[in-house]
Short mmCIF file of C-alpha atoms and ligand atoms in Angstrom, two decimals:
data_model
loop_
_atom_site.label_atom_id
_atom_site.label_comp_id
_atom_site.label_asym_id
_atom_site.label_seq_id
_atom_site.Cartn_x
_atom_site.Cartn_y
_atom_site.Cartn_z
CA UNK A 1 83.67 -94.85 63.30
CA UNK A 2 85.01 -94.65 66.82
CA UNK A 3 86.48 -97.48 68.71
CA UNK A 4 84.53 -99.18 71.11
CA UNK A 5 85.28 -101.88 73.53
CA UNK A 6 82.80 -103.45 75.71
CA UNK A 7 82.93 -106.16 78.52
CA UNK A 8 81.40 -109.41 77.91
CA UNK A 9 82.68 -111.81 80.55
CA UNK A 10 84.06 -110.87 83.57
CA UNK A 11 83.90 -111.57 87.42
CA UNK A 12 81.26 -109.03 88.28
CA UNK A 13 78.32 -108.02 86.50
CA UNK A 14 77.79 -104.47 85.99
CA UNK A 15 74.55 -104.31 84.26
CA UNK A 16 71.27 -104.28 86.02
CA UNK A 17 69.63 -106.96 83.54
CA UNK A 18 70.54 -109.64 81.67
CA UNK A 19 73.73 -110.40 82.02
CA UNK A 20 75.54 -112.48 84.64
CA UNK A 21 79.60 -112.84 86.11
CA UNK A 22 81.51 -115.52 85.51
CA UNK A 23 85.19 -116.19 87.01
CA UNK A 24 86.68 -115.17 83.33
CA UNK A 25 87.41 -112.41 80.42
CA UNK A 26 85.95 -111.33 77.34
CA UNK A 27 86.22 -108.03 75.49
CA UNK A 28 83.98 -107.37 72.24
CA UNK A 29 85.99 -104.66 69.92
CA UNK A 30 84.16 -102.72 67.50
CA UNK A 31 86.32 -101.02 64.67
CA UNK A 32 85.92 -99.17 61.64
CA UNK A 33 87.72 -101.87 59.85
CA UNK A 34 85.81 -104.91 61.62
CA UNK A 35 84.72 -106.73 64.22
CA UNK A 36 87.47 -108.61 67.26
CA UNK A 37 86.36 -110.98 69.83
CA UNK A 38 88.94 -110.86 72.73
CA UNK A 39 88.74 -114.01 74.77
CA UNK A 40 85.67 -115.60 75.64
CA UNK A 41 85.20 -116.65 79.10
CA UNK A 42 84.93 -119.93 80.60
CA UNK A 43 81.70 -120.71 78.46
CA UNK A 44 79.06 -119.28 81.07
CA UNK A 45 78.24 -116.26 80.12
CA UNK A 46 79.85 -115.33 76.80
CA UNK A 47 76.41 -116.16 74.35
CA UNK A 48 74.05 -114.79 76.61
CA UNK A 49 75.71 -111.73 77.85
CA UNK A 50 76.54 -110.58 73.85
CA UNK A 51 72.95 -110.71 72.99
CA UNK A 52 72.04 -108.85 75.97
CA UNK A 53 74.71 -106.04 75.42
CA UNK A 54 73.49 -106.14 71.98
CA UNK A 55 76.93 -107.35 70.44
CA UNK A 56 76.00 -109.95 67.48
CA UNK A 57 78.60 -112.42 67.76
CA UNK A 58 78.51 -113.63 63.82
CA UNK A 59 79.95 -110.13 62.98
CA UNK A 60 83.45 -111.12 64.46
CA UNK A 61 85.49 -111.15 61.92
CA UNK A 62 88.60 -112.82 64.05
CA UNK A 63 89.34 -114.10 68.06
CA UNK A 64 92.25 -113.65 69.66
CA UNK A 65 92.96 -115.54 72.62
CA UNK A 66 95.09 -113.89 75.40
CA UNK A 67 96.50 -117.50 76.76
CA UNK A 68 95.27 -121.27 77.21
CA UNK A 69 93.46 -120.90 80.83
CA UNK A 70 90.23 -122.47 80.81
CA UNK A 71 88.55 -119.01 81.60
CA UNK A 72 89.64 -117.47 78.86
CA UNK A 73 88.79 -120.24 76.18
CA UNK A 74 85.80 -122.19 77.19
CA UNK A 75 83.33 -120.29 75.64
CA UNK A 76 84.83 -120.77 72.40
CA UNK A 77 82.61 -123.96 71.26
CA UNK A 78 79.46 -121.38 71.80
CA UNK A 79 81.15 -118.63 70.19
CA UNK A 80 82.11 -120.71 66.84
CA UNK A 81 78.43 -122.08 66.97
CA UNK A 82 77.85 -118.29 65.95
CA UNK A 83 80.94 -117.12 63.43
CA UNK A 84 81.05 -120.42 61.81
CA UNK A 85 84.52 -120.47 60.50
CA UNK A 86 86.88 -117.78 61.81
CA UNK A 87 90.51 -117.20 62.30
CA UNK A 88 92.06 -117.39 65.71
CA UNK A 89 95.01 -115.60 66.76
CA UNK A 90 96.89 -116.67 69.66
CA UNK A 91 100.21 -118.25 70.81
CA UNK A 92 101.37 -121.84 70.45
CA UNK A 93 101.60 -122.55 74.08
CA UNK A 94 98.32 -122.42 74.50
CA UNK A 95 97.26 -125.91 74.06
CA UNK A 96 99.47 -126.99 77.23
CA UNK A 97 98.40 -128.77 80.04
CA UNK A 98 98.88 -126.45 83.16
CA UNK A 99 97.22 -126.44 86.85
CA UNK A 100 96.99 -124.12 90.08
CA UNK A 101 97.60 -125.62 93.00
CA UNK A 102 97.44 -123.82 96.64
CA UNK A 103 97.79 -125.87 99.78
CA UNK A 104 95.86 -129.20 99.85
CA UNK A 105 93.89 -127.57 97.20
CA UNK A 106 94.10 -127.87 93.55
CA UNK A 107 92.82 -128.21 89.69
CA UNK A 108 93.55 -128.53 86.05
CA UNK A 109 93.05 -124.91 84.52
CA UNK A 110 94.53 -125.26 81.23
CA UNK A 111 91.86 -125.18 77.78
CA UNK A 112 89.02 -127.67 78.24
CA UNK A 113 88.82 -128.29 74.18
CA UNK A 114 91.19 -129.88 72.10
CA UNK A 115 92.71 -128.17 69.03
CA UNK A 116 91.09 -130.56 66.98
CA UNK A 117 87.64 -130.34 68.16
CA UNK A 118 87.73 -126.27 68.44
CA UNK A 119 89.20 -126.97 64.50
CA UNK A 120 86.14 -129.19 63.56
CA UNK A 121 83.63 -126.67 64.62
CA UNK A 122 85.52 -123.85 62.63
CA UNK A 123 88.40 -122.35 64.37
CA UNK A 124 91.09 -121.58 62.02
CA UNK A 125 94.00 -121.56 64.13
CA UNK A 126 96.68 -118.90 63.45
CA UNK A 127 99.09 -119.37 66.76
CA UNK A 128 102.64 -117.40 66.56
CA UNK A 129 105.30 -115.98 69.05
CA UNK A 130 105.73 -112.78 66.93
CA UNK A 131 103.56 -109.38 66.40
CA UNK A 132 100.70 -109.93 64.47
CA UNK A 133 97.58 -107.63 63.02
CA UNK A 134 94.48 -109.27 63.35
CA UNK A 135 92.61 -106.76 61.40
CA UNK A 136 93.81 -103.38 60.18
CA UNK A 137 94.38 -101.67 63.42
CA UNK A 138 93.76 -104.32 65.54
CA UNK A 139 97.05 -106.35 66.97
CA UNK A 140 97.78 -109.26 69.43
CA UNK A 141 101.48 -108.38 70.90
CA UNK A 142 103.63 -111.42 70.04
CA UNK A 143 105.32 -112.74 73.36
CA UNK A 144 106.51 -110.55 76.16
CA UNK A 145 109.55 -110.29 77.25
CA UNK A 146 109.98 -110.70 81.61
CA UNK A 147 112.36 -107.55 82.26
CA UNK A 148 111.05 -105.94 85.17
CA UNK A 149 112.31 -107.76 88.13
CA UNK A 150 109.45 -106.80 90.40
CA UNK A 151 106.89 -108.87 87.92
CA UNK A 152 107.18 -112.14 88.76
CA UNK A 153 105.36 -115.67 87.65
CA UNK A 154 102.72 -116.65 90.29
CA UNK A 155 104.01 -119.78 91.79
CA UNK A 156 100.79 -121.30 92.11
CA UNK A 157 100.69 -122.57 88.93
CA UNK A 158 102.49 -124.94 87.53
CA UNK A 159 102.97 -126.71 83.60
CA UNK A 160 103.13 -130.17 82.85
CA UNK A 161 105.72 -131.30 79.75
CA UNK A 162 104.35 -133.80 77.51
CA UNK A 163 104.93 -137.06 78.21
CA UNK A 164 106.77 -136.27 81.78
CA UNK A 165 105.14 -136.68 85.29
CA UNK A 166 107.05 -134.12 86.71
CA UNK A 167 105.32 -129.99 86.66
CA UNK A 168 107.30 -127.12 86.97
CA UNK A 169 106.75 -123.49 87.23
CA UNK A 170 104.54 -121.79 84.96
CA UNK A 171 106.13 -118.99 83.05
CA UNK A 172 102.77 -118.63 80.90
CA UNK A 173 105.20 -117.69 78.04
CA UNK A 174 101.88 -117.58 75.72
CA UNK A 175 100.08 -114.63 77.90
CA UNK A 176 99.59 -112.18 75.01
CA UNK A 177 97.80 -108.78 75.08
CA UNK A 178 95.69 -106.93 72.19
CA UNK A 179 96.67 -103.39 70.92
CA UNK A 180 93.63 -100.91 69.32
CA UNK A 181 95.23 -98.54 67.20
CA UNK A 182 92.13 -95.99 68.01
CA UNK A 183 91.75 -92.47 67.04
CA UNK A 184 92.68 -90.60 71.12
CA UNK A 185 95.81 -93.25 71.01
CA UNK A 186 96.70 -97.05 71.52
CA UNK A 187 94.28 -98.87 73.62
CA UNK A 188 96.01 -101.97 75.38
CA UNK A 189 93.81 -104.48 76.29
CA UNK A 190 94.69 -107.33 78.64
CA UNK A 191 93.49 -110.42 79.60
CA UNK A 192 95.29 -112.08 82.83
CA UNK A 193 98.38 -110.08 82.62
CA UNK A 194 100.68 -113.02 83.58
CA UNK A 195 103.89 -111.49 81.86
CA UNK A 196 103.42 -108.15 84.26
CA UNK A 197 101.49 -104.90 83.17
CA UNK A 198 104.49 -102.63 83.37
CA UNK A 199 106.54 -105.53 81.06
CA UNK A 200 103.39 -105.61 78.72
CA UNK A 201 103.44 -101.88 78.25
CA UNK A 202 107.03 -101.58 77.92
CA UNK A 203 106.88 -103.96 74.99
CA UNK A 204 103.92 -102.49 73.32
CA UNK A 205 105.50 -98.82 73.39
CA UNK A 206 108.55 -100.39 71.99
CA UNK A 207 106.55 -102.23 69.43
CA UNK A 208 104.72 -99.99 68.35
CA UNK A 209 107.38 -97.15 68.23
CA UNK A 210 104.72 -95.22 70.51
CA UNK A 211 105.39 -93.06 73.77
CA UNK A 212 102.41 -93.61 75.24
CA UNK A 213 98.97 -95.76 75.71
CA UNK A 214 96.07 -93.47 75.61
CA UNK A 215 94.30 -96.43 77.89
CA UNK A 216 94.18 -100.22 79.39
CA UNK A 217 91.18 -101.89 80.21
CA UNK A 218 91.04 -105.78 81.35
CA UNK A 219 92.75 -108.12 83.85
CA UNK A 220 95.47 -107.23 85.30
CA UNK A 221 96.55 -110.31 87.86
CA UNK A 222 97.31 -107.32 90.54
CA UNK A 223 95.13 -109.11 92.56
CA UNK A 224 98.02 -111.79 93.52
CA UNK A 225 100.42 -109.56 93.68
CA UNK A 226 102.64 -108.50 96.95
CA UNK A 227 102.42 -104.96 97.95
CA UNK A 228 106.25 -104.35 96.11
CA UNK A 229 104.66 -105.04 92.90
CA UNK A 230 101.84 -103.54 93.28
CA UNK A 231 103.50 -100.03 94.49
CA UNK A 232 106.05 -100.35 91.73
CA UNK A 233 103.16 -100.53 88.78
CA UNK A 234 101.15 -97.74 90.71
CA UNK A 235 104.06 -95.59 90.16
CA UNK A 236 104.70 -97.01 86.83
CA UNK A 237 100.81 -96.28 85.54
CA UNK A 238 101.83 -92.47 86.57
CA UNK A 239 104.99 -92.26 85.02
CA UNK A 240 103.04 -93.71 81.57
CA UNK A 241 100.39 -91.17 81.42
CA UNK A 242 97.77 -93.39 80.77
CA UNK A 243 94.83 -91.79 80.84
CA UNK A 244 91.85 -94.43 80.98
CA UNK A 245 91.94 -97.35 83.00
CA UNK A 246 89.80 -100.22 83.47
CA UNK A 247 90.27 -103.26 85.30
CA UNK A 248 88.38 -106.28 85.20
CA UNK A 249 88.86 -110.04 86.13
CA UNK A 250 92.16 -110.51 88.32
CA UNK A 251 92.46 -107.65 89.54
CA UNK A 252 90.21 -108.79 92.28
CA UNK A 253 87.87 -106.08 94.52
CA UNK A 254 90.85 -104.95 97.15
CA UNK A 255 93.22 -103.84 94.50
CA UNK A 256 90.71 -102.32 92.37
CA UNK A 257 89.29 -100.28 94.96
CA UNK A 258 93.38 -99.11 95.60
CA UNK A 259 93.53 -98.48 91.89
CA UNK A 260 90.73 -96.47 92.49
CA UNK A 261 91.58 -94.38 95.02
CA UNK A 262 95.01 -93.99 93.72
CA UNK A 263 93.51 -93.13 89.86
CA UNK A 264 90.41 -90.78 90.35
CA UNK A 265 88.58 -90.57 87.75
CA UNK A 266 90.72 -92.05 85.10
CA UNK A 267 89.77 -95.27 86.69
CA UNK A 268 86.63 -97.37 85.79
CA UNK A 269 85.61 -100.76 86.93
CA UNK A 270 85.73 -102.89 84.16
CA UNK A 271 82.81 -105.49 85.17
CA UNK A 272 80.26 -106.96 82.47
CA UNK A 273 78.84 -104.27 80.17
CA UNK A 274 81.65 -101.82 80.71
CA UNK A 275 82.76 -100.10 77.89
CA UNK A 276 85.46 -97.46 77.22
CA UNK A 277 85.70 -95.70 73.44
CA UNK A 278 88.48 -94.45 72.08
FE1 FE2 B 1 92.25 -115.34 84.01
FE1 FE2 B 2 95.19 -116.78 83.43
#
């Protein structure tokens, strides 16, 4: 069976019917060996949008959550309603308390659910630093290493310790990717990005002993980025040889349309419904 990945939640709606954008992420990955929801939104769209895409929720056969910002794990409550119990894959940061602040403005944007409640409704919680598969063929990276020095944290958001009234930088140590072992090559899949796309791939190709990503589809926070880093990963995506790419979510509409222009036709916009096989 081929790979397929499709869109669920994302910022923009790419569908004529049915479905509708939500600030957020959420890939549904069909394999021959199962079933793998990737993130699920901030809770808005995720239920609605499957059945409309025709992606049947109780066949995931595991989550994986790309980090603990509320619009990547608040649809899980809806989601569970639908597996029943299921494992989840992620990192233990995610649980941490965390906010974005900008100005005079400002808000909480870590998980909205507690461990415990996302536990009672089924989640089976499998959190760890390292590599792990999810199911044969399907792997979340294990933490990414910050070596690029162009990448950097966004300094808008910030991480409160336990206990202490003081924040400081986020690092978002648990930002973790997904990796498709499909049949054209490795298909990264990202969902905010936060360690740096160029530090991501460099860590997959090193994981996986590989030397090269057939394609990346998801978010790829190049939307906050200064023009440096931006021209640094444009280069870097050529360099790869990465044939397919698809960005969704924080990418935002300026630097997609550059990725665009810059890509040709190995770029797609990776909105609701958007799907890429491999
Ligand atoms: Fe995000
Ligand atoms: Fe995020």
């Amino acid at each position: 069976m081929t790979t397929k990945l499709t869109i669920l939640c994302d910022n923009y709606a790419g569908r004529p019917f049915g479905v509708v954008g939500e600030h957020g992420f959420a890939c549904f990955i069909e394999t021959g060996s199962g079933n793998v929801l990737f993130d699920t939104g901030q809770g808005m769209g995720i239920a609605g949008n499957a059945a409309a895409l025709g992606k049947d929720l109780a066949s995931v056969q595991a989550v994986a959550i790309s980090h603990g910002h509320y619009d990547h794990t608040g649809g899980l409550p809806q989601v569970l309603k639908h597996t029943g119990p299921v494992p989840v894959f992620g990192h233990p940061g995610i649980f941490a308390s965390r906010s974005w602040s900008h100005g005079s403005a400002g808000r909480y944007i870590g998980m909205r659910h507690r461990q415990e409640y996302l536990a009672s409704l089924g989640a089976r919680f499998h959190l760890t630093r390292e590599p792990v598969e999810i199911i044969p063929g399907v792997h979340l990276s294990g933490e990414i290493p910050r070596k690029t020095d162009f990448e950097r944290p966004d300094a808008n958001m910030t991480l409160h310790s336990e206990g202490a009234a003081d924040v400081c930088p986020d690092p978002i140590a648990d930002d973790l990717s997904v990796v498709v072992d499909a049949e054209k090559g490795l298909i990264l899949v990202l969902g905010c990005a936060h360690a740096g796309l160029i530090n991501i791939i460099n860590h997959v190709l090193e994981t996986f002993g590989r030397q090269r990503i057939y394609a990346i589809i998801g978010g790829t926070h190049l939307g906050f980025s200064g023009p440096d880093q931006f021209e640094e990963t444009l280069n870097a995506i050529d360099r790869y040889g990465i044939e397919k790419v698809g960005v969704s979510h924080c990418t935002g509409l300026e630097k997609a349309s550059r990725l665009h222009a810059h890509l040709g036709e190995r770029f797609f916009f990776g909105g609701v419904g958007a799907e890429l096989e491999g």
